[in-house]
XYZ file of C-alpha atoms in Angstrom:
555
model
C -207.419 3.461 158.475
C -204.885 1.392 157.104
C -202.138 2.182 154.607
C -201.933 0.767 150.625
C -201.006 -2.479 151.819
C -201.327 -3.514 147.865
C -203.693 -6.870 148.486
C -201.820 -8.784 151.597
C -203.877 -9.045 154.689
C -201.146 -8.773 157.694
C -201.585 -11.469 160.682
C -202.932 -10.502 164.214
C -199.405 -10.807 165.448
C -197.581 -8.512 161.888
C -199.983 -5.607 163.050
C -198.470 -2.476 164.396
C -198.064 -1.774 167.537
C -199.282 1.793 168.015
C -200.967 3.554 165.104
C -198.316 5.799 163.352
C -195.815 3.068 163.629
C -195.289 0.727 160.587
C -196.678 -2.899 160.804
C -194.030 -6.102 161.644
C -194.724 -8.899 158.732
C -192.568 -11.818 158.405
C -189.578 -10.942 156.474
C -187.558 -13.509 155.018
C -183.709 -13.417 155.826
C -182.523 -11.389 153.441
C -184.917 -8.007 153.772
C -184.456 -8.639 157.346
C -180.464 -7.756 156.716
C -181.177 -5.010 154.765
C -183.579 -3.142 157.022
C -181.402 -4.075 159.446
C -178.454 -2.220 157.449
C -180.496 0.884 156.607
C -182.123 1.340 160.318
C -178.324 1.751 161.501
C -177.097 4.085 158.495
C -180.276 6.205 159.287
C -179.454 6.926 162.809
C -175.864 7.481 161.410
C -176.831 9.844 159.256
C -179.663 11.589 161.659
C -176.741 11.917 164.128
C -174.496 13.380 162.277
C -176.517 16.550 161.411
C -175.551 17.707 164.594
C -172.140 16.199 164.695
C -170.445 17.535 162.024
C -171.359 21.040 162.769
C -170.178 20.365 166.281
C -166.685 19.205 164.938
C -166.439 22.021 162.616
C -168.287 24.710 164.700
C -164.656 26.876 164.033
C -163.691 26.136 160.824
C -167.251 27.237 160.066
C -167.261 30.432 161.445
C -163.797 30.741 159.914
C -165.575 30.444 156.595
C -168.493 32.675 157.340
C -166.802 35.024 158.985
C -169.455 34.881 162.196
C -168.274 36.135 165.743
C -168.654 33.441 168.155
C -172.325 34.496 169.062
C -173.556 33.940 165.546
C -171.661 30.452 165.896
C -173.749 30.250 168.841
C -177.308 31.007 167.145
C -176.797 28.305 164.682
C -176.533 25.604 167.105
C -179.689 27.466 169.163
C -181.604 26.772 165.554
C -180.787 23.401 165.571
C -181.376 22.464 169.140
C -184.588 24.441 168.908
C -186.156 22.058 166.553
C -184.407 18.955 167.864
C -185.590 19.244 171.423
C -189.177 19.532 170.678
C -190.250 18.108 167.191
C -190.604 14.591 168.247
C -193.874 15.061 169.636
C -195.082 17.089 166.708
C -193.388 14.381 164.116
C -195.384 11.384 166.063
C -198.948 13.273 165.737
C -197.999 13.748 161.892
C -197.131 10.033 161.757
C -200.438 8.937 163.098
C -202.022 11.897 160.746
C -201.105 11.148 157.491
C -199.370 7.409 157.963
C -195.632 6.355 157.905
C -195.007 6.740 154.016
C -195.797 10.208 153.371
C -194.150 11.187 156.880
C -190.757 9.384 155.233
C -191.332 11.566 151.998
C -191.070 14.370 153.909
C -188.557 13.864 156.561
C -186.185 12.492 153.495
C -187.194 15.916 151.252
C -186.621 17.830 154.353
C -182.255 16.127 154.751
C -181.972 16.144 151.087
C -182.663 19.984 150.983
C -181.371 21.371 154.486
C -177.838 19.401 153.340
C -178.275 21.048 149.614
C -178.766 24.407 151.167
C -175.674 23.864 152.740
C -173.679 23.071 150.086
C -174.320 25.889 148.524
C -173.136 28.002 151.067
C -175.684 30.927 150.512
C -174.688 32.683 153.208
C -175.446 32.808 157.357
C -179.255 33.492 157.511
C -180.223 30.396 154.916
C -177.317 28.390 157.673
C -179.710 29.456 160.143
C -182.665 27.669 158.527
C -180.898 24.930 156.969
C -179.706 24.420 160.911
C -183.512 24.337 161.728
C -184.504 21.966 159.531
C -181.808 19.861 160.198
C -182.990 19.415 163.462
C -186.686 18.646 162.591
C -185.248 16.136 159.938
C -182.459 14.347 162.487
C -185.544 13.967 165.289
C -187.576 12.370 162.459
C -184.628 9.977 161.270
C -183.959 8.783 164.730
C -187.563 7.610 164.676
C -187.116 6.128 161.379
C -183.861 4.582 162.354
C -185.931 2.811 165.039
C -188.428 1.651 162.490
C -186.190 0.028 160.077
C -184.024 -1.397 162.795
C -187.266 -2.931 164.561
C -187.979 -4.475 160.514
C -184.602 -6.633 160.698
C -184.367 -7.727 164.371
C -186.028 -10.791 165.618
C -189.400 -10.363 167.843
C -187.797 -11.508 170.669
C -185.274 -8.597 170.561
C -187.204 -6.436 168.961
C -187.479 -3.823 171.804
C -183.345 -3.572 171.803
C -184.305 -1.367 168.852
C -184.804 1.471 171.281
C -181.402 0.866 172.298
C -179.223 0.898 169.220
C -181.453 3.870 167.510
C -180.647 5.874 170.701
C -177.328 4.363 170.944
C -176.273 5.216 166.809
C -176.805 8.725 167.607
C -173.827 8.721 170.420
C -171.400 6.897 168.090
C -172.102 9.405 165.170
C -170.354 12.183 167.223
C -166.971 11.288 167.626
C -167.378 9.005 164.383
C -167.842 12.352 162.551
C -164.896 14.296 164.679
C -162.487 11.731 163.808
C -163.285 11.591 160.008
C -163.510 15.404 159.625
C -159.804 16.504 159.637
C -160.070 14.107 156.178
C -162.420 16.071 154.871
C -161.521 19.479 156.051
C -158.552 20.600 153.631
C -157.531 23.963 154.042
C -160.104 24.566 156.851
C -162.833 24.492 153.645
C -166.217 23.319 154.746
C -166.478 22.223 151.369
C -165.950 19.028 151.612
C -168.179 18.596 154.579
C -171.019 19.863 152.954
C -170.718 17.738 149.825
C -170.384 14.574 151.838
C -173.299 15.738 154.301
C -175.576 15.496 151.228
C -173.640 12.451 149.645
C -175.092 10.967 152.696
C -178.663 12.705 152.492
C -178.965 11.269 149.228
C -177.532 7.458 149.955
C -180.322 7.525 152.574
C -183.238 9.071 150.441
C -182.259 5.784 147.444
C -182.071 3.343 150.686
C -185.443 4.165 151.894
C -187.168 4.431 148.738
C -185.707 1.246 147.551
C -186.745 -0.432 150.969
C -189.897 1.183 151.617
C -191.267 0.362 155.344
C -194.262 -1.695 155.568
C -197.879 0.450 155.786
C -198.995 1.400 158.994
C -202.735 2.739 161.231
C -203.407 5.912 160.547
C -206.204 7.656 162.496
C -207.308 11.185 163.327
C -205.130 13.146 166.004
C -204.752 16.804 165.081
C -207.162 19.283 167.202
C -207.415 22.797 166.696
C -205.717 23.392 170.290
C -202.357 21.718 168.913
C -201.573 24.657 166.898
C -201.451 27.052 169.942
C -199.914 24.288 172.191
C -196.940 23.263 169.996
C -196.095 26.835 169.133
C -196.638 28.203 172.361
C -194.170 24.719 173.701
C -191.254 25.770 170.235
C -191.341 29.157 171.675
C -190.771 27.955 175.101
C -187.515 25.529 174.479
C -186.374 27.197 171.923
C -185.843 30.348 174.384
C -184.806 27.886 176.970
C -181.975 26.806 174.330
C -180.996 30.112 173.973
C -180.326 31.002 177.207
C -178.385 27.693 177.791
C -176.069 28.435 174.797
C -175.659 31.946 174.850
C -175.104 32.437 178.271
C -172.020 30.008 178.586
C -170.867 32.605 175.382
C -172.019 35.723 176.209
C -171.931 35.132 179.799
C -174.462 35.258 182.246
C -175.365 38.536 183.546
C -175.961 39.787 180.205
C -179.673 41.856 180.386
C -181.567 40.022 177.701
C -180.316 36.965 178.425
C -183.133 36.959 181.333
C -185.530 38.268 178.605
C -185.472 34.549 176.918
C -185.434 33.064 180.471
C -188.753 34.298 181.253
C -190.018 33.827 177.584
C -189.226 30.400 178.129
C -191.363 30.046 181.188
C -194.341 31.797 179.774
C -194.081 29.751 176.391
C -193.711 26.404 178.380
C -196.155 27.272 181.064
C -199.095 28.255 178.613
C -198.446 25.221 176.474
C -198.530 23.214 179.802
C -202.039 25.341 180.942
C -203.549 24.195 177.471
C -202.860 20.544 177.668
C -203.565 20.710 181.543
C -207.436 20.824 180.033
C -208.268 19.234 177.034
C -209.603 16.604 176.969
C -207.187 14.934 174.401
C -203.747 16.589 175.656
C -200.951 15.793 173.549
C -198.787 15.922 177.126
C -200.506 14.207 179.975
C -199.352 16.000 182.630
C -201.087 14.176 185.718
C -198.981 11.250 184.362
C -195.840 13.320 183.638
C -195.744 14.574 186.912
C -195.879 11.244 188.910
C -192.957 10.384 190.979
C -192.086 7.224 188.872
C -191.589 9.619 184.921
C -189.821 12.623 186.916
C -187.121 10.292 188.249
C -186.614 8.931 184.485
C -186.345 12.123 183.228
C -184.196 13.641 185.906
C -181.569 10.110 185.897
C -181.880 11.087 181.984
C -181.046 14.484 182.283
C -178.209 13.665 184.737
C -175.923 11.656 182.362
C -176.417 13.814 179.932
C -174.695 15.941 182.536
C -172.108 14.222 184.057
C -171.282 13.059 180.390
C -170.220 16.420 179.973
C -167.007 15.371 181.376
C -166.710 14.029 177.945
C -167.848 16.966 175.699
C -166.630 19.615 177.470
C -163.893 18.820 179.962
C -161.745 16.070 177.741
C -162.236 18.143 174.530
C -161.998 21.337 176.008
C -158.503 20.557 177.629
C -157.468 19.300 174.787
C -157.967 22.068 172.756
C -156.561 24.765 175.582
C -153.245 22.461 175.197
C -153.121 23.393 171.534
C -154.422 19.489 170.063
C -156.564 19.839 166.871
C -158.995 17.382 165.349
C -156.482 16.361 162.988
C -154.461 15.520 165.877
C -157.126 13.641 168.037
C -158.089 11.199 165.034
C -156.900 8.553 167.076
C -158.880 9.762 170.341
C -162.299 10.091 168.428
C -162.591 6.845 166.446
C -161.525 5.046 170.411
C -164.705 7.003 171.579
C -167.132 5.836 168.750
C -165.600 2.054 168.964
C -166.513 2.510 172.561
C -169.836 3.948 172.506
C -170.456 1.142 170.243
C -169.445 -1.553 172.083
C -171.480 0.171 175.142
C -174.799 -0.147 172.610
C -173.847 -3.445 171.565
C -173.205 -4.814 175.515
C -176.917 -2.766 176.627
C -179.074 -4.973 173.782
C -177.172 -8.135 174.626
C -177.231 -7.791 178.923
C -181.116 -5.780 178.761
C -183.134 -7.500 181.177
C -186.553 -5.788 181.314
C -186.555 -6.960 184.827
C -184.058 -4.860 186.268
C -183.265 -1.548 184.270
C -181.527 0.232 187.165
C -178.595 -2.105 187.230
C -176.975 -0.937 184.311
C -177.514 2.606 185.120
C -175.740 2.360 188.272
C -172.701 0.485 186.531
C -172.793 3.158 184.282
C -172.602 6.215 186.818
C -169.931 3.947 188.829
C -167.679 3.839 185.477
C -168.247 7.858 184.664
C -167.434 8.601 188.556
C -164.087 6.848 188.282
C -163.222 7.542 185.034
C -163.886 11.154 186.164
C -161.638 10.894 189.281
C -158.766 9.231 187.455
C -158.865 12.089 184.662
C -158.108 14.380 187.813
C -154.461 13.823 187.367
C -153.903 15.509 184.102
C -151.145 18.027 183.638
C -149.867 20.307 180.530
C -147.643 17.038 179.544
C -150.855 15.268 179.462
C -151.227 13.604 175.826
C -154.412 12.055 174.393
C -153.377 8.511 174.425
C -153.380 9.336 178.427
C -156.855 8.945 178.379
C -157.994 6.988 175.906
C -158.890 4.318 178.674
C -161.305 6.908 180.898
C -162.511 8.563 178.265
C -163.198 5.802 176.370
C -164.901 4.249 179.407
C -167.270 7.241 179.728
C -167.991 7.241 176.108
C -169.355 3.457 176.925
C -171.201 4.265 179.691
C -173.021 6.999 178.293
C -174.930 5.143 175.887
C -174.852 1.833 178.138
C -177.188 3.609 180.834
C -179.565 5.546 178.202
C -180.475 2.650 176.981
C -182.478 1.129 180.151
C -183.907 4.308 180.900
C -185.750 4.693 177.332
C -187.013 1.196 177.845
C -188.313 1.466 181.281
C -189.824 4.901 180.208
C -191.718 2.963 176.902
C -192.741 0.469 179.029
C -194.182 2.325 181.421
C -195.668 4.518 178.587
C -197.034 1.476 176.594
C -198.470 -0.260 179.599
C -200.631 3.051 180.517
C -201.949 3.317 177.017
C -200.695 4.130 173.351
C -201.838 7.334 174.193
C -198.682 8.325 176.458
C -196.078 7.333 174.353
C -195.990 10.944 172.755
C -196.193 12.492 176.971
C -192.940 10.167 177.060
C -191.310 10.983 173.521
C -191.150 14.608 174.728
C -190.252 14.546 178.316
C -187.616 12.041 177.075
C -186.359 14.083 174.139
C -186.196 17.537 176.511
C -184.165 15.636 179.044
C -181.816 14.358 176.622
C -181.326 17.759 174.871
C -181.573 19.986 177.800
C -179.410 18.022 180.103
C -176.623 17.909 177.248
C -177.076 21.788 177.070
C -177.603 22.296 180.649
C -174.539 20.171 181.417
C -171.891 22.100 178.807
C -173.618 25.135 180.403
C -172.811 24.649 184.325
C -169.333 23.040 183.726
C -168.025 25.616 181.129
C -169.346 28.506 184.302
C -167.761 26.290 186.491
C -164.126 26.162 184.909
C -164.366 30.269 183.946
C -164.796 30.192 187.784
C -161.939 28.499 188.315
C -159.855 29.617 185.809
C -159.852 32.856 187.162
C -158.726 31.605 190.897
C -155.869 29.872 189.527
C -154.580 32.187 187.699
C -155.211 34.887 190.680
C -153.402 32.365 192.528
C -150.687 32.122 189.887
C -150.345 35.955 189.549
C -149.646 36.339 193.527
C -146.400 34.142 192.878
C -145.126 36.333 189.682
C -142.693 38.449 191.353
C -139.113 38.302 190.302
C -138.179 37.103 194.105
C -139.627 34.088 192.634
C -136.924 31.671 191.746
C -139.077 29.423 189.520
C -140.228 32.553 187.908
C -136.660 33.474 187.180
C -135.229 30.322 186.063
C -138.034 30.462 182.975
C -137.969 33.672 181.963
C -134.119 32.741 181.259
C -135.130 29.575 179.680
C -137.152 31.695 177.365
C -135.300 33.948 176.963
C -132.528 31.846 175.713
C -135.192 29.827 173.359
C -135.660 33.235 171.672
C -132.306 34.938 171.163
C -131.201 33.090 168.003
C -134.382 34.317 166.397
C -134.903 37.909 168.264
C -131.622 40.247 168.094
C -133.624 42.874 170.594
C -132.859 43.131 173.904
C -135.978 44.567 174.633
C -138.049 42.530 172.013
C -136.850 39.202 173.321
C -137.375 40.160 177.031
C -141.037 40.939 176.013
C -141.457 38.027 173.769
C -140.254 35.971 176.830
C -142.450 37.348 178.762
C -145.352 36.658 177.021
C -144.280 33.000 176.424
C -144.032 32.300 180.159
C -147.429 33.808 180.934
C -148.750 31.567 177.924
C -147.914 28.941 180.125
C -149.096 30.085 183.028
C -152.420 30.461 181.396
C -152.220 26.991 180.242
C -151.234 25.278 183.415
C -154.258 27.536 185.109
C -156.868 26.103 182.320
C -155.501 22.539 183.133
C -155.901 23.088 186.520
C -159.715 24.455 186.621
C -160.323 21.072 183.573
C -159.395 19.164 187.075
C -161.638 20.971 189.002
C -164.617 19.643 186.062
C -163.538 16.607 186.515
C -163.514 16.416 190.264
C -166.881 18.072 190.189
C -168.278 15.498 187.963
C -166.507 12.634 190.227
C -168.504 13.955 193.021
C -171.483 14.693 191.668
C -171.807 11.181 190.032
C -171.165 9.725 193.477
C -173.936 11.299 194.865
C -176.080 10.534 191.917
C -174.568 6.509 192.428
C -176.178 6.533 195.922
C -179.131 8.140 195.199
C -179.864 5.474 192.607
C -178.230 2.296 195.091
C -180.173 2.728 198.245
C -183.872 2.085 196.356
C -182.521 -0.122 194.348
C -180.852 -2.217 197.362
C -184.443 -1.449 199.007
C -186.232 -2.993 196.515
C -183.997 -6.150 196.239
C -183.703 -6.989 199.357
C -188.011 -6.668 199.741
C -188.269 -8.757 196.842
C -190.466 -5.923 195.156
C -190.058 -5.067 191.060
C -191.446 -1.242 190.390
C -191.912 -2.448 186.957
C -194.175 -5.361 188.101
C -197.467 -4.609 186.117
C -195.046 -3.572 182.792
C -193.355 -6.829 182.444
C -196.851 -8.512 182.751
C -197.716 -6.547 179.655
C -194.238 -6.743 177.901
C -194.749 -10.243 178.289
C -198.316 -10.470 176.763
C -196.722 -7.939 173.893
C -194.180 -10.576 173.134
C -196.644 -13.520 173.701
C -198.589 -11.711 170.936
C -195.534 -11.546 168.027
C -195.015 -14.743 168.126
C -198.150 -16.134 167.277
């Protein structure tokens, strides 16, 4: 079934390329451009759902008035939905066609960032949070849709790349622009300019509508038990990721969601293990050649917690605010930029591991050069590592998407959605999963430094002594007390203390990363080298079809 396609009859080579996907007619220059323009302020604006609530996460619960748990279950909502709606979204696609699936998805931003606005209170947050995510998963598809609409045939597949890629810049593009909107610490602002943007978007894509797509029957009555049954199942898994690092681990229920999250995932798995039609193909999923995408996947997600948690996290436990790290975040989006820019231009289908391993080279050393911070350590100290990392993070994801697509593609239309998902968990999860083990790690660590510290606070101490003079002499012209400025003091010296403790376990992250990224760097190099050296491409059989896809457009 096709789409209105109002009286034009598309060429073999304009038609799409799965069913649910729009078609690819000739465009002339100018609609090129302008697809081209809207496909990257889509995956702008599906990027920063996330990212402004992220930047804002405590001015929000300023506002609200939430405890850092309720914080917590707001980005739980929006993970929820994130991490698991892109298989649902690509079924609905090939369902009802690409028109009414953009209705929707646009509806969907327009009213999640209205609800917001509003401010109605926490539980309608907690929904609008949900939706969000369902509506940012289906904009980074759109994104890729438009962006595929502007860019030449030849590169047409680098739309993978700068979709995925748009979604990394969007976070520290909205950090650094959000002290500018914050005044007062009033989410206000933020809100109004989240739906400014919802609306920009809903005129773009209704003024540049994309092209009609196949449509064709794909919903079975064992979807509705599978997809529920797989929401239920991440959406638990999200919870115990998030809360845990807040409420910490050994916390009773907390193993409640763990096995929830096992039974939901492993009785959606034991459906689609026997239809006949699975939505998740899990003979294919579970072949040696998808599980290593997913797990290099899931592992820079990790090791780019460096980034999200150890870098920011420091930063903040020196006393720097957003307003003060405006500088810091719009280096990270310029870099994460140029890394999307660099993976279209240097892609070569014919070796996708390359850049991956220049990627987790860069993150390593970045990582073991961020090891010398200290509590005189300043932002514009690591604007070079940091900004490397920020590069590399969305220079390696690229490759991996495309080898995963091509692999999907070249076993039939049919696995694209098996990939969509795995791909989408590992991207999600790992993030999680990686904030999760480092911020355990540094509490860890934390803790043995300033154990450590405590066993040299003794007055016999002469470094000891020689501060606690220094403050108190910083506090006498304003403290007339004895007592009161002794105490004062006192607590000033072991504010440091705590702060040179927290800088010291931020090391520890990023000597943990360091290492673990080396190991992940040899992992990755000794195939690799194995393969080289035999003259053997894993990827043989998917070029040969890449190249008959290609052969195909331009006719």
């Amino acid at each position: 079934m096709i789409d209105d396609m109002g009286g034009y009859r598309f060429k073999p080579h304009e038609m799409p390329i799965l069913p649910g996907s729009p078609a690819n007619p000739d465009h002339p220059a100018r609609r090129r451009v302008a697809y081209l323009l809207i496909g990257v302020f889509l995956g702008l604006v599906g990027g920063a759902q996330n990212g402004f609530l992220l930047a804002n996460a405590a001015a929000v619960q300023a506002k609200m008035a939430l405890t850092p748990v309720e914080t917590g279950w707001l980005t739980v909502a929006f993970y929820s939905t994130y991490a698991c709606m892109s298989m649902l979204l690509f079924r609905v696609r090939q369902e009802f066609g690409i028109q009414p699936f953009v209705r929707w998805a646009m509806l969907g931003l327009v009213l999640a960032n209205f609800v917001q606005m509003l401010e109605p209170g926490y539980y309608p947050e907690l929904g609008a949070r949900a939706v969000a995510g369902i509506v940012a998963s289906g904009l980074s598809a759109l994104s890729l849709y438009y962006l595929m609409q502007g860019l030449p045939a030849a590169i047409r597949v680098g739309g993978l790349v700068i979709s995925l890629g748009l979604v990394q810049v969007a976070f520290p593009l909205t950090r650094a622009i959000s002290p500018a909107l914050l005044v007062d610490g009033d989410m206000s602002k933020v809100f109004q300019f989240q739906f400014a943007l919802s609306l920009l978007a809903l005129g773009a894509v209704y003024l540049l509508r994309l092209p009609p797509g196949i449509r064709q029957k794909t919903f079975e009555k064992l979807d509705l038990p599978s997809i529920t049954l797989f929401v239920v199942g991440v959406g638990s898994l999200c919870a115990f990721l998030i809360q845990g690092r807040i409420q910490w681990w050994d916390t009773p229920w907390l193993g409640l969601a763990l096995a929830l999250a096992v039974i939901g995932l492993g009785g959606s798995f034991l459906i689609e293990a026997h239809r006949k039609n699975p939505m998740l193909d899990l003979s294919w999923l579970s072949s040696r050649a998808i599980l290593s995408l997913a797990l290099i996947g899931a592992t820079v997600r990790i090791l780019v917690g460096e980034q999200g948690f150890g870098a920011s996290g420091m930063f903040s436990a020196l006393g720097y605010g957003n307003e003060q790290l405006t500088g810091y975040f719009f280096i990270l989006a310029g870099a994460a930029l140029a890394g999307m820019v660099l993976s279209v231009i240097r892609l070569d289908p014919k070796d996708l591991t390359r850049p991956v391993l220049f990627a987790i080279l860069v993150i390593a050393v970045a990582a073991f050069a961020d090891t010398r911070t200290g509590v005189m350590t300043r932002p514009q100290d690591l604007y070079l590592t940091q900004a490397a990392i920020a590069f590399a993070a969305v220079f390696a994801m690229g490759p991996v998407m495309m080898e995963g697509m091509l692999r999907a593609l070249a076993a039939g239309p049919s696995f694209v959605i098996s990939f969509i998902a795995v791909f989408s968990l590992s991207q999600s999860l790992g993030g999680l999963a990686g904030i999760s083990i480092l911020s355990a790690f540094h509490t860890i660590r934390l803790k043995t430094h300033l154990i450590d510290a405590g066993d040299t606070l003794t007055l016999a101490n002469p470094q000891l002594v020689d501060a606690l003079g220094n403050a108190v002499r910083r506090v006498a012209p304003i403290q007339g007390d004895t007592l009161l400025r002794q105490q004062t003091a006192s607590a000033n010296v072991m504010q440091e203390v705590g702060r040179e403790a927290a800088v010291l376990a931020f090391n520890d992250v990023f000597f943990l990363i360091g290492t673990l990224a080396t190991i992940a760097f040899a992992v990755l190099f000794i195939p690799w080298l194995i393969n080289r050296i035999r003259g053997h491409n894993p990827l043989a059989k998917e070029l040969v079809f890449l190249e008959a896809m290609l052969a195909r457009s331009k006719q």
